Tab-separated table of C-alpha atoms and ligand atoms in Angstrom:
chain	number	residue	atom	x	y	z
A	1	MET	CA	-28.639	22.862	-30.781
A	2	ARG	CA	-26.116	22.410	-27.842
A	3	LYS	CA	-24.052	21.077	-30.384
A	4	LEU	CA	-24.280	24.217	-32.446
A	5	PHE	CA	-24.296	26.413	-29.438
A	6	ARG	CA	-20.869	24.898	-28.390
A	7	LYS	CA	-19.324	25.231	-31.662
A	8	MET	CA	-20.005	28.811	-31.628
A	9	GLN	CA	-18.162	28.625	-28.515
A	10	GLY	CA	-15.286	27.613	-29.996
A	11	GLY	CA	-14.795	24.457	-27.242
A	12	LYS	CA	-12.724	25.103	-24.564
A	13	GLY	CA	-10.663	27.874	-26.617
A	14	ILE	CA	-11.922	31.602	-27.245
A	15	PRO	CA	-15.401	31.663	-28.611
A	16	PHE	CA	-15.905	31.944	-32.110
A	17	ILE	CA	-18.932	34.346	-31.873
A	18	TYR	CA	-16.445	36.751	-29.976
A	19	LEU	CA	-13.793	36.502	-32.995
A	20	PHE	CA	-16.731	37.121	-35.636
A	21	VAL	CA	-18.230	40.116	-34.005
A	22	LEU	CA	-14.660	41.515	-33.476
A	23	ALA	CA	-13.708	41.274	-37.067
A	24	TYR	CA	-17.504	42.163	-38.147
A	25	THR	CA	-16.592	45.430	-36.168
A	26	ILE	CA	-13.424	45.839	-37.740
A	27	LEU	CA	-14.820	45.384	-41.303
A	28	ALA	CA	-17.380	47.262	-40.511
A	29	LEU	CA	-15.318	50.477	-39.671
A	30	LEU	CA	-12.745	49.811	-42.777
A	31	TRP	CA	-16.076	49.652	-45.033
A	32	TRP	CA	-17.470	52.645	-43.526
A	33	GLY	CA	-14.299	54.743	-44.117
A	34	VAL	CA	-13.846	53.571	-47.597
A	35	LEU	CA	-17.746	54.841	-47.975
A	36	LEU	CA	-17.359	57.978	-46.402
A	37	TYR	CA	-14.005	58.742	-48.561
A	38	ASN	CA	-16.129	58.095	-51.592
A	39	GLN	CA	-18.861	60.358	-50.599
A	40	SER	CA	-16.316	63.270	-49.505
A	41	GLU	CA	-14.630	62.909	-53.192
A	42	GLN	CA	-18.083	62.715	-55.007
A	43	ILE	CA	-19.344	65.962	-52.397
A	44	THR	CA	-15.591	67.830	-53.672
A	45	ARG	CA	-16.001	66.655	-57.322
A	46	PHE	CA	-20.083	68.045	-57.483
A	47	GLU	CA	-18.678	71.271	-55.787
A	48	LYS	CA	-15.963	71.655	-58.713
A	49	GLN	CA	-18.424	71.182	-61.582
A	50	ASN	CA	-20.923	73.752	-59.374
A	51	LEU	CA	-18.026	75.861	-59.452
A	52	VAL	CA	-17.307	75.893	-63.197
A	53	LEU	CA	-21.182	76.711	-63.817
A	54	ARG	CA	-20.933	79.754	-61.613
A	55	THR	CA	-17.857	81.433	-61.865
A	56	ASP	CA	-15.546	81.644	-64.812
A	57	ASN	CA	-12.024	80.870	-64.798
A	58	ILE	CA	-11.255	83.379	-67.517
A	59	THR	CA	-13.194	86.537	-66.799
A	60	HIS	CA	-12.600	86.039	-62.742
A	61	PRO	CA	-9.811	83.625	-62.589
A	62	ALA	CA	-8.804	85.022	-58.849
A	63	GLU	CA	-12.407	84.617	-57.754
A	64	TYR	CA	-12.314	80.824	-59.545
A	65	GLN	CA	-9.380	80.096	-57.565
A	66	GLN	CA	-10.179	81.393	-54.096
A	67	GLU	CA	-13.142	79.056	-54.439
A	68	LEU	CA	-11.411	76.150	-55.575
A	69	GLN	CA	-8.959	76.563	-52.811
A	70	ARG	CA	-11.755	76.780	-50.468
A	71	ILE	CA	-13.409	73.563	-51.896
A	72	GLU	CA	-9.852	71.608	-51.719
A	73	GLU	CA	-9.437	72.754	-47.891
A	74	THR	CA	-12.872	71.497	-46.804
A	75	GLU	CA	-12.343	68.287	-48.747
A	76	LYS	CA	-8.852	67.892	-46.622
A	77	ARG	CA	-10.738	69.124	-43.190
A	78	ARG	CA	-13.505	66.484	-43.621
A	79	SER	CA	-10.672	63.464	-44.807
A	80	PHE	CA	-8.684	64.477	-42.005
A	81	MET	CA	-11.867	64.688	-39.423
A	82	PHE	CA	-13.126	60.882	-40.716
A	83	PHE	CA	-9.779	59.207	-40.750
A	84	SER	CA	-8.996	60.401	-36.987
A	85	GLU	CA	-12.634	59.537	-35.910
A	86	GLY	CA	-11.855	56.469	-37.730
A	87	ILE	CA	-8.564	55.672	-35.764
A	88	ILE	CA	-9.992	56.696	-32.546
A	89	PHE	CA	-12.953	54.236	-33.314
A	90	LEU	CA	-10.541	51.442	-34.618
A	91	ALA	CA	-8.437	51.681	-30.939
A	92	ILE	CA	-11.392	51.923	-28.560
A	93	ILE	CA	-12.538	48.871	-30.748
A	94	ILE	CA	-9.405	46.982	-30.455
A	95	LEU	CA	-8.430	48.078	-27.042
A	96	GLY	CA	-12.140	46.903	-26.012
A	97	GLY	CA	-11.537	43.881	-27.843
A	98	PHE	CA	-8.019	42.940	-26.017
A	99	PHE	CA	-9.990	43.458	-22.319
A	100	VAL	CA	-12.446	41.122	-23.295
A	101	TYR	CA	-10.139	38.537	-25.047
A	102	ARG	CA	-8.638	38.537	-21.439
A	103	SER	CA	-11.328	38.291	-19.002
A	104	ILE	CA	-12.342	35.543	-21.881
A	105	LYS	CA	-9.074	33.989	-21.245
A	106	ASN	CA	-9.277	34.284	-17.305
A	107	HIS	CA	-12.541	32.787	-17.121
A	108	ILE	CA	-11.854	29.947	-18.814
A	109	ARG	CA	-8.709	29.251	-16.955
A	110	LEU	CA	-10.898	29.349	-14.034
A	111	SER	CA	-13.612	27.352	-15.061
A	112	GLN	CA	-10.863	24.577	-16.157
A	113	GLN	CA	-9.604	25.019	-13.007
A	114	GLN	CA	-12.400	24.389	-11.276
A	115	GLN	CA	-13.610	21.453	-13.043
A	116	ASN	CA	-10.345	20.130	-12.053
A	117	PHE	CA	-10.679	21.062	-8.380
A	118	MET	CA	-14.156	19.456	-8.402
A	119	MET	CA	-12.573	16.086	-10.138
A	120	ALA	CA	-9.870	16.179	-7.457
A	121	VAL	CA	-11.841	17.317	-4.299
A	122	THR	CA	-14.652	14.546	-5.136
A	123	HIS	CA	-11.901	11.908	-5.360
A	124	GLU	CA	-10.233	13.562	-2.479
A	125	LEU	CA	-13.420	13.459	-0.198
A	126	LYS	CA	-14.780	9.869	-1.282
A	127	SER	CA	-11.588	8.378	-1.057
A	128	PRO	CA	-10.622	9.038	3.175
A	129	ILE	CA	-14.277	8.231	3.630
A	130	ALA	CA	-13.942	4.694	1.847
A	131	ALA	CA	-10.653	4.096	3.666
A	132	VAL	CA	-12.343	5.004	7.153
A	133	LYS	CA	-15.419	2.717	6.356
A	134	LEU	CA	-13.327	-0.156	5.348
A	135	ASN	CA	-11.027	-0.198	8.744
A	136	LEU	CA	-14.078	0.169	10.773
A	137	GLU	CA	-16.014	-2.533	9.031
A	138	THR	CA	-12.851	-4.585	9.355
A	139	ILE	CA	-12.073	-4.037	13.113
A	140	ARG	CA	-15.672	-4.623	13.898
A	141	ARG	CA	-16.429	-7.976	11.618
A	142	HIS	CA	-12.954	-9.682	12.462
A	143	LYS	CA	-11.198	-10.478	15.702
A	144	LEU	CA	-7.948	-8.868	14.875
A	145	ASP	CA	-4.885	-8.869	17.069
A	146	GLU	CA	-3.648	-5.885	19.184
A	147	GLU	CA	-1.168	-4.975	17.122
A	148	LYS	CA	-3.100	-5.121	13.703
A	149	GLN	CA	-6.224	-3.340	15.322
A	150	GLN	CA	-3.705	-0.232	16.106
A	151	LYS	CA	-2.514	0.171	12.608
A	152	LEU	CA	-6.121	0.360	11.523
A	153	LEU	CA	-6.914	2.549	13.901
A	154	ASP	CA	-3.802	4.573	12.451
A	155	ASN	CA	-4.665	4.313	9.092
A	156	THR	CA	-8.202	6.120	10.162
A	157	VAL	CA	-6.989	8.575	12.112
A	158	ARG	CA	-4.625	9.673	9.126
A	159	GLU	CA	-7.744	9.351	6.835
A	160	THR	CA	-9.530	11.647	9.146
A	161	ASN	CA	-6.917	14.051	9.343
A	162	ARG	CA	-6.593	14.503	5.700
A	163	LEU	CA	-10.566	15.051	5.524
A	164	ASP	CA	-10.229	17.482	8.613
A	165	GLN	CA	-7.451	19.752	6.633
A	166	LEU	CA	-9.398	19.603	3.228
A	167	CYS	CA	-12.496	20.439	4.852
A	168	ASN	CA	-10.713	23.407	6.697
A	169	ASN	CA	-9.275	24.467	3.068
A	170	ILE	CA	-12.164	24.420	1.430
A	171	LEU	CA	-14.114	26.381	4.048
A	172	LEU	CA	-11.233	29.099	4.646
A	173	ALA	CA	-10.499	29.891	0.584
A	174	SER	CA	-14.326	30.502	0.434
A	175	GLN	CA	-14.316	32.917	3.549
A	176	MET	CA	-11.056	34.561	2.717
A	177	GLU	CA	-12.485	35.052	-0.832
A	178	THR	CA	-15.635	36.740	-0.108
A	179	GLN	CA	-13.535	38.753	2.698
A	180	ARG	CA	-15.390	37.140	5.817
A	181	TYR	CA	-12.798	35.694	7.782
A	182	GLN	CA	-11.344	37.876	10.366
A	183	LEU	CA	-8.114	37.198	11.810
A	184	PHE	CA	-8.217	36.326	15.403
A	185	ARG	CA	-4.989	38.277	16.487
A	186	GLU	CA	-3.488	37.197	19.731
A	187	ASP	CA	-0.120	36.816	21.389
A	188	VAL	CA	1.244	33.394	19.883
A	189	ASP	CA	4.028	31.817	20.826
A	190	PHE	CA	5.254	30.505	17.491
A	191	SER	CA	8.159	28.200	18.697
A	192	ALA	CA	5.833	26.572	20.653
A	193	LEU	CA	3.606	26.420	18.160
A	194	LEU	CA	5.642	24.817	15.350
A	195	GLU	CA	7.319	22.626	17.912
A	196	ILE	CA	3.770	21.069	18.515
A	197	GLY	CA	2.599	21.007	15.117
A	198	VAL	CA	5.779	19.257	14.122
A	199	LYS	CA	5.754	16.406	17.130
A	200	GLU	CA	1.871	15.976	16.405
A	201	ILE	CA	2.184	15.413	12.546
A	202	GLN	CA	5.473	13.418	12.913
A	203	ALA	CA	3.587	11.251	15.600
A	204	ARG	CA	1.154	10.496	12.324
A	205	VAL	CA	3.667	9.641	9.955
A	206	SER	CA	6.105	7.049	9.727
A	207	SER	CA	7.611	7.409	6.452
A	208	HIS	CA	9.523	10.891	6.801
A	209	THR	CA	11.717	12.058	9.436
A	210	ILE	CA	10.669	15.583	10.238
A	211	GLN	CA	13.794	17.844	11.908
A	212	ALA	CA	12.715	20.919	13.464
A	213	HIS	CA	15.076	23.604	14.284
A	214	ILE	CA	13.150	25.790	16.292
A	215	LEU	CA	14.343	29.239	17.624
A	216	PRO	CA	12.863	29.327	20.955
A	217	ASP	CA	10.498	31.713	22.906
A	218	VAL	CA	9.800	33.760	19.358
A	219	TRP	CA	6.544	35.398	19.628
A	220	LEU	CA	3.850	36.740	17.231
A	221	ASN	CA	0.742	38.851	17.274
A	222	GLY	CA	-1.519	36.328	14.653
A	223	ASP	CA	-4.174	33.911	14.115
A	224	LYS	CA	-3.283	30.535	15.731
A	225	PHE	CA	-5.375	28.649	13.601
A	226	MET	CA	-4.355	30.011	10.540
A	227	LEU	CA	-0.821	29.777	11.560
A	228	GLN	CA	-1.487	25.885	12.552
A	229	ILE	CA	-3.160	25.408	8.865
A	230	LEU	CA	-0.140	27.571	7.276
A	231	LEU	CA	2.460	24.602	8.686
A	232	SER	CA	0.252	21.848	8.224
A	233	ASN	CA	-0.643	22.807	4.676
A	234	LEU	CA	3.544	23.188	4.015
A	235	VAL	CA	4.611	19.578	5.650
A	236	GLU	CA	1.630	17.942	4.536
A	237	ASN	CA	2.830	19.106	0.642
A	238	ALA	CA	6.467	17.820	1.507
A	239	ILE	CA	5.236	14.583	3.097
A	240	LYS	CA	2.927	14.015	-0.184
A	241	TYR	CA	5.713	14.930	-2.815
A	242	ALA	CA	8.869	14.057	-1.258
A	243	PRO	CA	9.517	10.198	-1.422
A	244	LYS	CA	9.343	8.165	1.361
A	245	GLN	CA	12.435	7.719	4.028
A	246	THR	CA	13.223	11.449	3.084
A	247	VAL	CA	14.309	14.057	5.791
A	248	ILE	CA	11.884	17.027	5.924
A	249	ASP	CA	13.598	20.054	7.522
A	250	VAL	CA	11.445	22.910	9.517
A	251	ARG	CA	13.439	25.945	10.713
A	252	LEU	CA	13.022	29.230	12.409
A	253	GLU	CA	15.395	31.485	12.585
A	254	GLU	CA	15.886	35.471	12.884
A	255	THR	CA	17.649	36.938	10.357
A	256	ALA	CA	18.477	40.597	9.657
A	257	ASN	CA	15.818	41.557	12.232
A	258	GLN	CA	13.052	39.127	10.109
A	259	LEU	CA	12.061	36.021	11.507
A	260	LYS	CA	12.125	32.703	8.816
A	261	LEU	CA	10.763	30.114	8.509
A	262	SER	CA	11.631	27.301	5.961
A	263	VAL	CA	10.306	23.851	5.387
A	264	ARG	CA	12.839	21.634	3.201
A	265	ASP	CA	12.413	18.501	1.527
A	266	GLU	CA	13.638	16.108	-0.636
A	267	GLY	CA	11.294	15.678	-3.253
A	268	PRO	CA	11.273	16.748	-7.004
A	269	GLY	CA	11.013	20.457	-6.623
A	270	ILE	CA	9.426	23.196	-8.212
A	271	PRO	CA	10.153	23.907	-11.821
A	272	ALA	CA	11.236	27.534	-12.271
A	273	ASP	CA	8.208	28.650	-14.393
A	274	GLU	CA	6.135	27.086	-11.804
A	275	ARG	CA	7.237	29.064	-8.714
A	276	GLU	CA	4.266	31.807	-9.148
A	277	ARG	CA	1.703	29.750	-10.424
A	278	ILE	CA	1.623	27.243	-7.670
A	279	PHE	CA	-0.045	29.951	-5.269
A	280	LEU	CA	-2.908	30.112	-7.532
A	281	LYS	CA	-6.083	29.018	-6.408
A	282	PHE	CA	-6.873	25.487	-7.801
A	283	TYR	CA	-3.573	25.587	-9.314
A	284	ARG	CA	-1.656	22.066	-9.453
A	285	ILE	CA	1.313	21.229	-11.676
A	286	GLY	CA	0.468	19.009	-14.530
A	287	ASN	CA	-2.814	17.682	-15.200
A	288	GLU	CA	-5.677	15.340	-13.825
A	289	ASN	CA	-4.592	11.870	-15.773
A	290	THR	CA	-0.731	12.241	-14.954
A	291	ARG	CA	-0.868	13.500	-11.330
A	292	LYS	CA	-0.148	10.911	-8.784
A	293	ALA	CA	-0.494	12.839	-5.512
A	294	LYS	CA	-3.817	13.930	-4.299
A	295	GLY	CA	-5.041	17.416	-3.687
A	296	SER	CA	-7.135	20.287	-4.164
A	297	GLY	CA	-4.894	23.289	-5.204
A	298	LEU	CA	-5.999	25.121	-2.602
A	299	GLY	CA	-3.314	24.449	0.000
A	300	LEU	CA	-0.606	27.126	-1.104
A	301	PHE	CA	-3.094	29.634	-2.037
A	302	LEU	CA	-4.253	29.690	1.061
A	303	SER	CA	-0.728	29.560	2.904
A	304	ARG	CA	0.291	32.582	0.544
A	305	LYS	CA	-2.844	34.534	2.263
A	306	ILE	CA	-2.030	33.545	5.436
A	307	VAL	CA	1.463	34.760	5.231
A	308	GLN	CA	0.175	37.835	3.425
A	309	GLN	CA	-2.303	38.851	6.328
A	310	HIS	CA	0.458	38.690	8.746
A	311	GLY	CA	2.684	40.879	7.287
A	312	GLY	CA	5.068	38.305	5.345
A	313	SER	CA	5.590	37.031	2.638
A	314	ILE	CA	6.083	33.289	0.938
A	315	THR	CA	8.622	32.422	-2.098
A	316	VAL	CA	10.008	28.941	-2.963
A	317	LYS	CA	13.526	28.000	-4.190
A	318	ASP	CA	15.328	24.956	-4.648
A	319	ASN	CA	16.739	23.069	-1.638
A	320	THR	CA	20.409	21.556	-1.741
A	321	PRO	CA	21.165	18.782	-3.231
A	322	ALA	CA	17.350	18.361	-4.362
A	323	GLY	CA	13.931	19.104	-3.558
A	324	ALA	CA	11.969	22.141	-2.846
A	325	CYS	CA	12.141	25.468	0.041
A	326	PHE	CA	9.402	27.158	0.812
A	327	GLU	CA	10.925	30.181	2.728
A	328	ILE	CA	8.277	32.823	4.602
A	329	THR	CA	9.341	35.743	6.130
A	330	LEU	CA	7.434	37.821	8.717
A	331	PRO	CA	8.160	40.685	10.600
A	332	VAL	CA	9.952	40.356	13.883
A	333	TYR	CA	7.503	40.880	16.979
A	334	SER	CA	8.193	41.227	20.573
A	335	ILE	CA	5.879	41.499	23.589
A	336	GLN	CA	6.611	42.268	26.679
A	337	THR	CA	7.065	39.365	29.412
A	338	VAL	CA	6.032	40.376	33.090
B	1	ADP	P1	-2.225	20.395	-3.933
B	1	ADP	O1	-3.394	20.009	-3.105
B	1	ADP	O2	-2.447	20.080	-4.993
B	1	ADP	O3	-0.879	19.615	-3.135
B	1	ADP	P2	-1.336	23.340	-3.228
B	1	ADP	O4	-1.804	24.500	-3.356
B	1	ADP	O5	-0.612	22.750	-1.561
B	1	ADP	O6	-2.086	21.918	-3.774
B	1	ADP	O7	-0.146	22.898	-4.194
B	1	ADP	C1	-0.148	23.317	-5.501
B	1	ADP	C2	1.133	22.439	-6.222
B	1	ADP	O8	2.345	22.856	-5.948
B	1	ADP	C3	0.656	20.764	-5.948
B	1	ADP	O9	0.044	20.520	-6.914
B	1	ADP	C4	2.262	20.555	-6.576
B	1	ADP	O10	2.021	20.179	-7.889
B	1	ADP	C5	3.069	21.520	-6.323
B	1	ADP	N1	3.737	21.310	-4.798
B	1	ADP	C6	3.710	21.800	-3.780
B	1	ADP	N2	4.389	21.454	-2.687
B	1	ADP	C7	5.247	20.709	-3.232
B	1	ADP	C8	6.343	20.280	-2.647
B	1	ADP	N3	6.678	20.494	-1.256
B	1	ADP	N4	7.179	19.601	-3.673
B	1	ADP	C9	6.935	19.463	-5.307
B	1	ADP	N5	5.603	20.417	-5.315
B	1	ADP	C10	5.158	20.882	-4.721
């Protein structure tokens, strides 16, 4: 029974039942048109036969011709009416079918992405927990020298940070989706936030060098927590996708009365046809089997939401000579300093 139902759904594609109902409705409409046309012809034939019996063409030719003309005009009007009604019906059915098709397609895409997300998140949650557990058990069971112990502790902190970031992203994404998250706006020293954020990440990560070129004393009226998440998502992505020992460049500048924050890396970059899609919820390039880096597909979705809520925009372009460059533009905000 379940197999039959799945078959009726057409597997992962457009459900078979939808195509069947649409095709049936269109064919039924065409058949209805043919029947009406035949019926109209029959009526005309019957009326003409009746006319011959009622009026004599030879004795009353004018009356006969007049009546014949009326019958033919009535037929034309009838045909016009059901043809135009038929066309309107057909157009409505096709338009309705198109909207249903589009929403089914969206639904299928979203449910596939959600499935990917569940797989990725389950893995993402389990692997840091397993790593932390193993590290702590190793420290407890074995007498390790100071250096090894420190290494394991560093690794544990890194894993818990990953876990923390993932939980934040999941929570925020669901709150933003249901409009439950209200920005907590305050005057934020954006330059200090970036400098401190970059230093904190660099302290945890030895695989990449993070360079910061931050214009000093830039203030924003925004949500500190959100801005921290924005920086962390972009820099952590650069760490995740760019090869080890490469440089990540975080830059804050003011150009043409706008603030420009850019995060550049020397990784594989983003192909031109993926540059819009990577900001969609749960979207990840490639598929679950071929992907090496772990993730949830929420980081850039949230980043764009955060930037938009601060009145800015985010785009991605190629870095030179290679890599990705995420660029955020924000309106300049100045506060009165006493
Ligand atoms: P994820 O958790 O998968 O990293 P994101 O929303 O942060 O989710 O990113 C979406 C996708 O964009 C990623 O799966 C990755 O393929 C691509 N991507 C993001 N940042 C980079 C980057 N710096 N370099 C290359 N690809 C990236």
